[in-house]
PDB file of C-alpha atoms and ligand atoms in Angstrom:
ATOM      1  CA  MET A   1      -9.975 -15.529   7.818  1.00 65.00           C
ATOM      2  CA  ASN A   2     -10.911 -16.633  11.336  1.00 74.00           C
ATOM      3  CA  GLY A   3     -13.543 -14.856  13.452  1.00 76.00           C
ATOM      4  CA  HIS A   4     -11.043 -12.567  15.202  1.00 77.00           C
ATOM      5  CA  GLU A   5      -9.340 -11.590  11.920  1.00 76.00           C
ATOM      6  CA  ARG A   6     -12.729 -10.820  10.338  1.00 80.00           C
ATOM      7  CA  GLU A   7     -13.751  -8.649  13.300  1.00 84.00           C
ATOM      8  CA  LEU A   8     -10.419  -6.776  13.258  1.00 82.00           C
ATOM      9  CA  ALA A   9     -10.658  -6.260   9.483  1.00 81.00           C
ATOM     10  CA  GLU A  10     -14.175  -4.835   9.700  1.00 86.00           C
ATOM     11  CA  ALA A  11     -13.256  -2.569  12.636  1.00 86.00           C
ATOM     12  CA  GLN A  12     -10.240  -1.272  10.678  1.00 86.00           C
ATOM     13  CA  ARG A  13     -12.304  -0.557   7.559  1.00 89.00           C
ATOM     14  CA  GLU A  14     -14.768   1.468   9.649  1.00 92.00           C
ATOM     15  CA  HIS A  15     -11.870   3.215  11.363  1.00 91.00           C
ATOM     16  CA  TRP A  16     -10.364   4.287   8.037  1.00 93.00           C
ATOM     17  CA  GLN A  17     -13.745   5.370   6.665  1.00 92.00           C
ATOM     18  CA  HIS A  18     -14.276   7.508   9.754  1.00 94.00           C
ATOM     19  CA  THR A  19     -10.703   8.883   9.676  1.00 93.00           C
ATOM     20  CA  TYR A  20     -10.945  10.055   6.030  1.00 95.00           C
ATOM     21  CA  GLY A  21     -14.437  11.444   6.717  1.00 93.00           C
ATOM     22  CA  SER A  22     -13.260  13.539   9.650  1.00 94.00           C
ATOM     23  CA  HIS A  23      -9.826  14.473   8.207  1.00 94.00           C
ATOM     24  CA  PRO A  24     -10.274  14.886   4.433  1.00 93.00           C
ATOM     25  CA  GLY A  25      -6.968  14.862   2.553  1.00 92.00           C
ATOM     26  CA  MET A  26      -5.150  13.979   5.799  1.00 93.00           C
ATOM     27  CA  TYR A  27      -1.841  12.985   4.143  1.00 93.00           C
ATOM     28  CA  GLY A  28      -1.656  16.246   2.180  1.00 92.00           C
ATOM     29  CA  GLN A  29      -1.307  16.712  -1.561  1.00 92.00           C
ATOM     30  CA  ALA A  30       2.476  16.286  -1.917  1.00 96.00           C
ATOM     31  CA  PRO A  31       3.594  12.839  -3.099  1.00 97.00           C
ATOM     32  CA  SER A  32       5.439  10.558  -0.702  1.00 96.00           C
ATOM     33  CA  ALA A  33       9.175   9.996  -1.168  1.00 96.00           C
ATOM     34  CA  PRO A  34       8.583   6.278  -1.995  1.00 98.00           C
ATOM     35  CA  ALA A  35       6.186   7.297  -4.808  1.00 98.00           C
ATOM     36  CA  ARG A  36       8.874   9.500  -6.357  1.00 98.00           C
ATOM     37  CA  HIS A  37      11.229   6.510  -6.231  1.00 98.00           C
ATOM     38  CA  ALA A  38       8.594   4.191  -7.721  1.00 98.00           C
ATOM     39  CA  ALA A  39       7.983   6.541 -10.656  1.00 98.00           C
ATOM     40  CA  ILE A  40      11.684   6.310 -11.530  1.00 98.00           C
ATOM     41  CA  VAL A  41      11.630   2.485 -11.245  1.00 98.00           C
ATOM     42  CA  PHE A  42       8.454   2.120 -13.350  1.00 98.00           C
ATOM     43  CA  ARG A  43       9.693   4.536 -16.031  1.00 98.00           C
ATOM     44  CA  ALA A  44      13.097   2.803 -16.259  1.00 97.00           C
ATOM     45  CA  SER A  45      11.378  -0.426 -17.356  1.00 95.00           C
ATOM     46  CA  GLY A  46       9.128   1.399 -19.829  1.00 95.00           C
ATOM     47  CA  GLY A  47       6.061   1.123 -17.572  1.00 94.00           C
ATOM     48  CA  ARG A  48       2.869   3.056 -18.339  1.00 97.00           C
ATOM     49  CA  GLU A  49       0.119   1.327 -16.355  1.00 98.00           C
ATOM     50  CA  VAL A  50       0.319   1.436 -12.580  1.00 98.00           C
ATOM     51  CA  LEU A  51      -1.804  -0.193  -9.889  1.00 98.00           C
ATOM     52  CA  GLU A  52      -1.795   1.468  -6.475  1.00 98.00           C
ATOM     53  CA  LEU A  53      -3.122  -0.548  -3.529  1.00 98.00           C
ATOM     54  CA  GLY A  54      -4.294   1.230  -0.355  1.00 98.00           C
ATOM     55  CA  ALA A  55      -4.280   4.547  -2.225  1.00 98.00           C
ATOM     56  CA  GLY A  56      -6.344   6.409   0.398  1.00 98.00           C
ATOM     57  CA  HIS A  57      -7.210   9.926  -0.783  1.00 98.00           C
ATOM     58  CA  GLY A  58      -4.618   9.593  -3.517  1.00 98.00           C
ATOM     59  CA  ARG A  59      -1.635  11.874  -2.934  1.00 98.00           C
ATOM     60  CA  ASP A  60       0.539   9.322  -4.795  1.00 98.00           C
ATOM     61  CA  THR A  61      -2.028   8.191  -7.393  1.00 98.00           C
ATOM     62  CA  LEU A  62      -2.406  11.838  -8.438  1.00 98.00           C
ATOM     63  CA  PHE A  63       1.368  12.245  -8.655  1.00 98.00           C
ATOM     64  CA  PHE A  64       1.668   9.150 -10.911  1.00 98.00           C
ATOM     65  CA  ALA A  65      -1.139  10.522 -13.109  1.00 98.00           C
ATOM     66  CA  ARG A  66       0.527  13.962 -13.325  1.00 98.00           C
ATOM     67  CA  GLU A  67       3.729  12.133 -14.350  1.00 98.00           C
ATOM     68  CA  GLY A  68       1.816  10.621 -17.292  1.00 98.00           C
ATOM     69  CA  PHE A  69       1.074   7.116 -15.937  1.00 98.00           C
ATOM     70  CA  THR A  70      -2.391   5.565 -16.159  1.00 98.00           C
ATOM     71  CA  VAL A  71      -3.354   4.564 -12.616  1.00 98.00           C
ATOM     72  CA  GLN A  72      -5.831   2.137 -11.139  1.00 98.00           C
ATOM     73  CA  ALA A  73      -6.243   3.033  -7.466  1.00 98.00           C
ATOM     74  CA  THR A  74      -7.822   0.702  -4.936  1.00 98.00           C
ATOM     75  CA  ASP A  75      -8.642   1.019  -1.245  1.00 98.00           C
ATOM     76  CA  PHE A  76     -11.297  -0.443   1.049  1.00 96.00           C
ATOM     77  CA  SER A  77     -12.347   3.098   2.036  1.00 97.00           C
ATOM     78  CA  ALA A  78     -14.929   4.491  -0.379  1.00 97.00           C
ATOM     79  CA  THR A  79     -14.587   7.844   1.419  1.00 97.00           C
ATOM     80  CA  GLY A  80     -10.852   8.097   0.662  1.00 98.00           C
ATOM     81  CA  LEU A  81     -11.416   7.164  -2.986  1.00 98.00           C
ATOM     82  CA  GLU A  82     -14.198   9.751  -3.376  1.00 98.00           C
ATOM     83  CA  GLN A  83     -11.728  12.429  -2.204  1.00 98.00           C
ATOM     84  CA  LEU A  84      -9.204  11.032  -4.711  1.00 98.00           C
ATOM     85  CA  ARG A  85     -11.688  11.265  -7.616  1.00 98.00           C
ATOM     86  CA  GLN A  86     -12.592  14.864  -6.722  1.00 98.00           C
ATOM     87  CA  ALA A  87      -8.890  15.827  -6.577  1.00 98.00           C
ATOM     88  CA  ALA A  88      -8.272  14.080  -9.928  1.00 98.00           C
ATOM     89  CA  ARG A  89     -11.015  16.223 -11.508  1.00 98.00           C
ATOM     90  CA  ASP A  90      -9.597  19.387  -9.878  1.00 97.00           C
ATOM     91  CA  GLN A  91      -6.099  18.563 -11.183  1.00 97.00           C
ATOM     92  CA  ASP A  92      -7.372  17.676 -14.642  1.00 97.00           C
ATOM     93  CA  VAL A  93      -5.988  14.108 -14.592  1.00 98.00           C
ATOM     94  CA  ALA A  94      -9.305  12.250 -14.169  1.00 98.00           C
ATOM     95  CA  GLU A  95      -8.986  10.545 -17.565  1.00 98.00           C
ATOM     96  CA  ARG A  96      -5.821   8.753 -16.369  1.00 98.00           C
ATOM     97  CA  VAL A  97      -7.242   7.606 -13.004  1.00 98.00           C
ATOM     98  CA  ALA A  98      -9.695   4.792 -12.204  1.00 98.00           C
ATOM     99  CA  THR A  99     -10.733   3.826  -8.672  1.00 98.00           C
ATOM    100  CA  VAL A 100     -12.099   0.573  -7.256  1.00 98.00           C
ATOM    101  CA  VAL A 101     -13.285  -0.041  -3.704  1.00 98.00           C
ATOM    102  CA  HIS A 102     -11.487  -3.278  -2.921  1.00 97.00           C
ATOM    103  CA  ASP A 103     -10.264  -5.165   0.138  1.00 96.00           C
ATOM    104  CA  VAL A 104      -6.856  -6.717  -0.575  1.00 97.00           C
ATOM    105  CA  ARG A 105      -7.945  -9.895   1.208  1.00 95.00           C
ATOM    106  CA  GLU A 106      -9.966 -10.559  -1.957  1.00 96.00           C
ATOM    107  CA  PRO A 107      -8.442 -11.468  -5.345  1.00 97.00           C
ATOM    108  CA  LEU A 108      -7.483  -8.406  -7.401  1.00 98.00           C
ATOM    109  CA  PRO A 109     -10.149  -7.501  -9.991  1.00 97.00           C
ATOM    110  CA  LEU A 110      -7.576  -7.441 -12.812  1.00 98.00           C
ATOM    111  CA  ALA A 111      -6.445  -9.797 -15.578  1.00 98.00           C
ATOM    112  CA  ASP A 112      -3.151 -11.719 -15.445  1.00 98.00           C
ATOM    113  CA  ALA A 113      -0.090  -9.729 -16.617  1.00 98.00           C
ATOM    114  CA  SER A 114      -2.100  -6.538 -17.126  1.00 98.00           C
ATOM    115  CA  VAL A 115      -0.061  -3.850 -15.296  1.00 98.00           C
ATOM    116  CA  ASP A 116       3.553  -2.613 -15.489  1.00 98.00           C
ATOM    117  CA  GLY A 117       4.068  -1.509 -11.896  1.00 98.00           C
ATOM    118  CA  VAL A 118       2.410  -1.906  -8.495  1.00 98.00           C
ATOM    119  CA  PHE A 119       2.802   0.578  -5.642  1.00 98.00           C
ATOM    120  CA  ALA A 120       1.658   0.088  -2.044  1.00 98.00           C
ATOM    121  CA  HIS A 121       2.786   2.668   0.516  1.00 98.00           C
ATOM    122  CA  LEU A 122       1.930   1.550   4.078  1.00 97.00           C
ATOM    123  CA  LEU A 123      -0.642  -1.003   2.941  1.00 98.00           C
ATOM    124  CA  LEU A 124       0.935  -4.422   3.507  1.00 98.00           C
ATOM    125  CA  CYS A 125       1.652  -3.453   7.146  1.00 97.00           C
ATOM    126  CA  MET A 126      -2.046  -2.900   7.890  1.00 96.00           C
ATOM    127  CA  ALA A 127      -4.082  -5.435   9.914  1.00 93.00           C
ATOM    128  CA  LEU A 128      -3.280  -8.353   7.604  1.00 95.00           C
ATOM    129  CA  SER A 129      -2.026 -11.753   8.775  1.00 94.00           C
ATOM    130  CA  SER A 130       1.230 -13.099   7.303  1.00 96.00           C
ATOM    131  CA  GLU A 131      -0.854 -15.578   5.298  1.00 96.00           C
ATOM    132  CA  GLU A 132      -3.023 -12.760   3.903  1.00 96.00           C
ATOM    133  CA  ILE A 133       0.078 -10.710   3.024  1.00 98.00           C
ATOM    134  CA  HIS A 134       1.471 -13.691   1.087  1.00 98.00           C
ATOM    135  CA  GLY A 135      -1.893 -13.945  -0.686  1.00 98.00           C
ATOM    136  CA  VAL A 136      -1.803 -10.246  -1.676  1.00 98.00           C
ATOM    137  CA  VAL A 137       1.757 -10.479  -3.011  1.00 98.00           C
ATOM    138  CA  GLY A 138       0.791 -13.623  -4.964  1.00 98.00           C
ATOM    139  CA  GLU A 139      -2.045 -11.659  -6.550  1.00 98.00           C
ATOM    140  CA  ILE A 140       0.286  -8.737  -7.326  1.00 98.00           C
ATOM    141  CA  ARG A 141       2.641 -11.117  -9.078  1.00 98.00           C
ATOM    142  CA  ARG A 142      -0.250 -12.559 -11.105  1.00 98.00           C
ATOM    143  CA  VAL A 143      -1.307  -9.125 -12.448  1.00 98.00           C
ATOM    144  CA  LEU A 144       2.223  -7.803 -13.122  1.00 98.00           C
ATOM    145  CA  ARG A 145       3.782  -8.233 -16.548  1.00 98.00           C
ATOM    146  CA  PRO A 146       7.199  -9.963 -16.685  1.00 97.00           C
ATOM    147  CA  GLY A 147       9.817  -7.283 -15.948  1.00 97.00           C
ATOM    148  CA  GLY A 148       7.278  -5.294 -13.902  1.00 98.00           C
ATOM    149  CA  SER A 149       8.092  -4.153 -10.358  1.00 98.00           C
ATOM    150  CA  LEU A 150       6.360  -3.965  -7.011  1.00 98.00           C
ATOM    151  CA  VAL A 151       7.427  -1.078  -4.771  1.00 98.00           C
ATOM    152  CA  TYR A 152       6.013  -1.326  -1.254  1.00 98.00           C
ATOM    153  CA  THR A 153       6.722   0.191   2.137  1.00 98.00           C
ATOM    154  CA  VAL A 154       6.092  -1.248   5.586  1.00 98.00           C
ATOM    155  CA  ARG A 155       6.793  -0.392   9.198  1.00 97.00           C
ATOM    156  CA  HIS A 156       9.158  -2.955  10.687  1.00 97.00           C
ATOM    157  CA  THR A 157      10.082  -4.505  14.020  1.00 96.00           C
ATOM    158  CA  GLY A 158      12.648  -1.729  14.673  1.00 94.00           C
ATOM    159  CA  ASP A 159       9.781   0.830  14.911  1.00 94.00           C
ATOM    160  CA  ALA A 160       9.214   2.555  18.282  1.00 90.00           C
ATOM    161  CA  HIS A 161       5.587   1.337  18.355  1.00 91.00           C
ATOM    162  CA  TYR A 162       6.510  -2.321  17.833  1.00 93.00           C
ATOM    163  CA  GLY A 163       5.159  -4.182  20.859  1.00 92.00           C
ATOM    164  CA  ALA A 164       3.088  -1.188  22.093  1.00 92.00           C
ATOM    165  CA  GLY A 165      -0.713  -1.236  22.512  1.00 92.00           C
ATOM    166  CA  THR A 166      -3.049  -4.194  22.041  1.00 93.00           C
ATOM    167  CA  ALA A 167      -1.409  -7.347  20.676  1.00 94.00           C
ATOM    168  CA  HIS A 168      -3.448  -9.202  18.024  1.00 92.00           C
ATOM    169  CA  GLY A 169      -0.800 -11.888  17.365  1.00 91.00           C
ATOM    170  CA  ASP A 170       1.395 -12.353  14.243  1.00 93.00           C
ATOM    171  CA  ASP A 171       3.337  -9.095  15.028  1.00 95.00           C
ATOM    172  CA  ILE A 172       0.113  -7.028  14.744  1.00 95.00           C
ATOM    173  CA  TYR A 173      -0.306  -4.314  17.399  1.00 95.00           C
ATOM    174  CA  GLU A 174      -3.114  -1.778  17.699  1.00 92.00           C
ATOM    175  CA  HIS A 175      -2.209   1.684  18.951  1.00 87.00           C
ATOM    176  CA  GLY A 176      -4.541   4.704  18.908  1.00 84.00           C
ATOM    177  CA  GLY A 177      -7.135   2.740  16.925  1.00 85.00           C
ATOM    178  CA  PHE A 178      -4.742   1.844  14.062  1.00 88.00           C
ATOM    179  CA  ALA A 179      -3.589  -1.773  13.776  1.00 91.00           C
ATOM    180  CA  VAL A 180      -0.141  -2.317  12.244  1.00 95.00           C
ATOM    181  CA  HIS A 181       1.648  -5.510  11.199  1.00 97.00           C
ATOM    182  CA  PHE A 182       5.311  -4.781  11.998  1.00 97.00           C
ATOM    183  CA  PHE A 183       7.421  -6.655   9.451  1.00 98.00           C
ATOM    184  CA  PRO A 184      10.305  -8.870  10.562  1.00 97.00           C
ATOM    185  CA  ARG A 185      13.054  -9.098   7.922  1.00 98.00           C
ATOM    186  CA  HIS A 186      12.337 -12.768   7.149  1.00 97.00           C
ATOM    187  CA  LEU A 187       8.826 -11.802   5.976  1.00 98.00           C
ATOM    188  CA  VAL A 188      10.351  -9.433   3.393  1.00 98.00           C
ATOM    189  CA  ASP A 189      12.664 -12.194   2.202  1.00 98.00           C
ATOM    190  CA  THR A 190       9.965 -14.866   1.899  1.00 98.00           C
ATOM    191  CA  LEU A 191       7.671 -12.429   0.025  1.00 98.00           C
ATOM    192  CA  ALA A 192      10.438 -12.070  -2.573  1.00 98.00           C
ATOM    193  CA  ASP A 193      10.686 -15.828  -3.250  1.00 98.00           C
ATOM    194  CA  GLY A 194      10.653 -16.294  -7.025  1.00 96.00           C
ATOM    195  CA  TRP A 195      11.117 -12.534  -7.633  1.00 98.00           C
ATOM    196  CA  THR A 196      14.297 -10.508  -8.056  1.00 98.00           C
ATOM    197  CA  LEU A 197      14.720  -8.575  -4.796  1.00 98.00           C
ATOM    198  CA  ASP A 198      16.195  -5.303  -6.077  1.00 98.00           C
ATOM    199  CA  GLU A 199      16.416  -3.345  -2.850  1.00 98.00           C
ATOM    200  CA  VAL A 200      15.413  -3.102   0.811  1.00 98.00           C
ATOM    201  CA  HIS A 201      15.902   0.538   1.778  1.00 98.00           C
ATOM    202  CA  ALA A 202      15.483   1.667   5.400  1.00 97.00           C
ATOM    203  CA  PHE A 203      14.034   5.146   5.967  1.00 96.00           C
ATOM    204  CA  GLU A 204      12.064   7.170   8.508  1.00 94.00           C
ATOM    205  CA  GLU A 205       8.868   9.184   8.141  1.00 89.00           C
ATOM    206  CA  GLY A 206       6.973  11.607  10.374  1.00 84.00           C
ATOM    207  CA  GLU A 207       7.676  12.854  13.865  1.00 82.00           C
ATOM    208  CA  LEU A 208       7.619   9.564  15.821  1.00 84.00           C
ATOM    209  CA  PRO A 209       9.492   8.728  13.585  1.00 86.00           C
ATOM    210  CA  ARG A 210       7.940   5.699  11.891  1.00 92.00           C
ATOM    211  CA  ARG A 211      10.712   3.316  10.838  1.00 96.00           C
ATOM    212  CA  LEU A 212      10.065   1.793   7.453  1.00 97.00           C
ATOM    213  CA  TRP A 213      11.497  -0.334   4.723  1.00 98.00           C
ATOM    214  CA  ARG A 214      10.955   0.493   1.063  1.00 98.00           C
ATOM    215  CA  VAL A 215      11.138  -2.758  -0.870  1.00 98.00           C
ATOM    216  CA  THR A 216      11.518  -3.041  -4.644  1.00 98.00           C
ATOM    217  CA  GLN A 217      11.117  -6.456  -6.258  1.00 98.00           C
ATOM    218  CA  THR A 218      10.704  -7.407  -9.902  1.00 98.00           C
ATOM    219  CA  VAL A 219       9.073 -10.285 -11.788  1.00 98.00           C
ATOM    220  CA  PRO A 220      11.845 -11.991 -13.806  1.00 97.00           C
ATOM    221  CA  ARG A 221      11.376 -11.818 -17.603  1.00 94.00           C
TER     222      ARG A 221
HETATM  223  C1  LIG B   1      -1.524   4.270   6.205  1.00 64.17           C
HETATM  224  S1  LIG B   1      -2.787   4.529   5.004  1.00 64.17           S
HETATM  225  C2  LIG B   1      -1.821   4.947   3.585  1.00 64.17           C
HETATM  226  C3  LIG B   1      -2.621   5.615   2.482  1.00 64.17           C
HETATM  227  C4  LIG B   1      -1.820   5.979   1.235  1.00 64.17           C
HETATM  228  N1  LIG B   1      -1.053   4.854   0.727  1.00 64.17           N
HETATM  229  C5  LIG B   1      -0.887   7.130   1.516  1.00 64.17           C
HETATM  230  O1  LIG B   1       0.281   6.875   1.872  1.00 64.17           O
HETATM  231  O2  LIG B   1      -1.332   8.283   1.393  1.00 64.17           O
HETATM  232  C6  LIG B   1      -3.298   2.845   4.652  1.00 64.17           C
HETATM  233  C7  LIG B   1      -4.427   2.735   3.650  1.00 64.17           C
HETATM  234  O3  LIG B   1      -4.703   1.343   3.454  1.00 64.17           O
HETATM  235  C8  LIG B   1      -6.105   1.151   3.387  1.00 64.17           C
HETATM  236  N2  LIG B   1      -6.349  -0.245   3.799  1.00 64.17           N
HETATM  237  C9  LIG B   1      -6.089  -0.820   4.997  1.00 64.17           C
HETATM  238  N3  LIG B   1      -6.415  -2.106   4.974  1.00 64.17           N
HETATM  239  C10 LIG B   1      -6.883  -2.367   3.728  1.00 64.17           C
HETATM  240  C11 LIG B   1      -7.388  -3.545   3.097  1.00 64.17           C
HETATM  241  N4  LIG B   1      -7.495  -4.697   3.752  1.00 64.17           N
HETATM  242  N5  LIG B   1      -7.773  -3.472   1.791  1.00 64.17           N
HETATM  243  C12 LIG B   1      -7.673  -2.296   1.117  1.00 64.17           C
HETATM  244  N6  LIG B   1      -7.237  -1.133   1.681  1.00 64.17           N
HETATM  245  C13 LIG B   1      -6.839  -1.186   2.971  1.00 64.17           C
HETATM  246  C14 LIG B   1      -6.681   2.210   4.333  1.00 64.17           C
HETATM  247  O4  LIG B   1      -8.021   2.535   4.035  1.00 64.17           O
HETATM  248  C15 LIG B   1      -5.730   3.379   4.076  1.00 64.17           C
HETATM  249  O5  LIG B   1      -6.198   4.178   3.028  1.00 64.17           O
END
């Protein structure tokens, strides 16, 4: 990480801490549509243990736990994860949920081939360089068992906010305090090198609307 990347990363962590502190449960309690899809994918391959990266306050972690999965949830915001733990206790699923404060720029604190499915909704398109994103996906592959799938979503270069706000280079733009790495299609394809790329599904979310891809890729057996 160079000096500018480090500064941006630290500013973003503080921004997310502050955002969850001032808007507890900001994404609501209903699971996202990509999480519903991921549960079907993970169950189809017999998956039981799920890792969610960038879980925030846990709307999707809690859904996976209610569906019977064991979930390890990570995020670099301790505030978001505290809200997640409280909600897990309230919903009586705390025994199936573990949380770890973790920045995805660091190696994942998990053993090789130790999880069945990885879910990351709107995490890889945060303020991460292309090199860092490749590093994260390499780590995800390391911790997934053969036959396990990664389901992730990202905003892409067809999004209305692409090119708007402060440019940080590498397709990263900051708008309203949030920095986003808008994915070009070739980044999706190179991240799937050595995987089976099952699907790239385009969808929209929110009022803007945000334009996203939901990507499903699987470690060959
Ligand atoms: C757009 S929010 C999505 C939250 C959650 N996935 C959801 O959809 O409800 C992105 C999340 O990624 C987390 N995040 C951003 N950069 C991160 C990093 N480098 N390491 C770990 N978490 C990060 C933020 O704290 C935030 O919770």
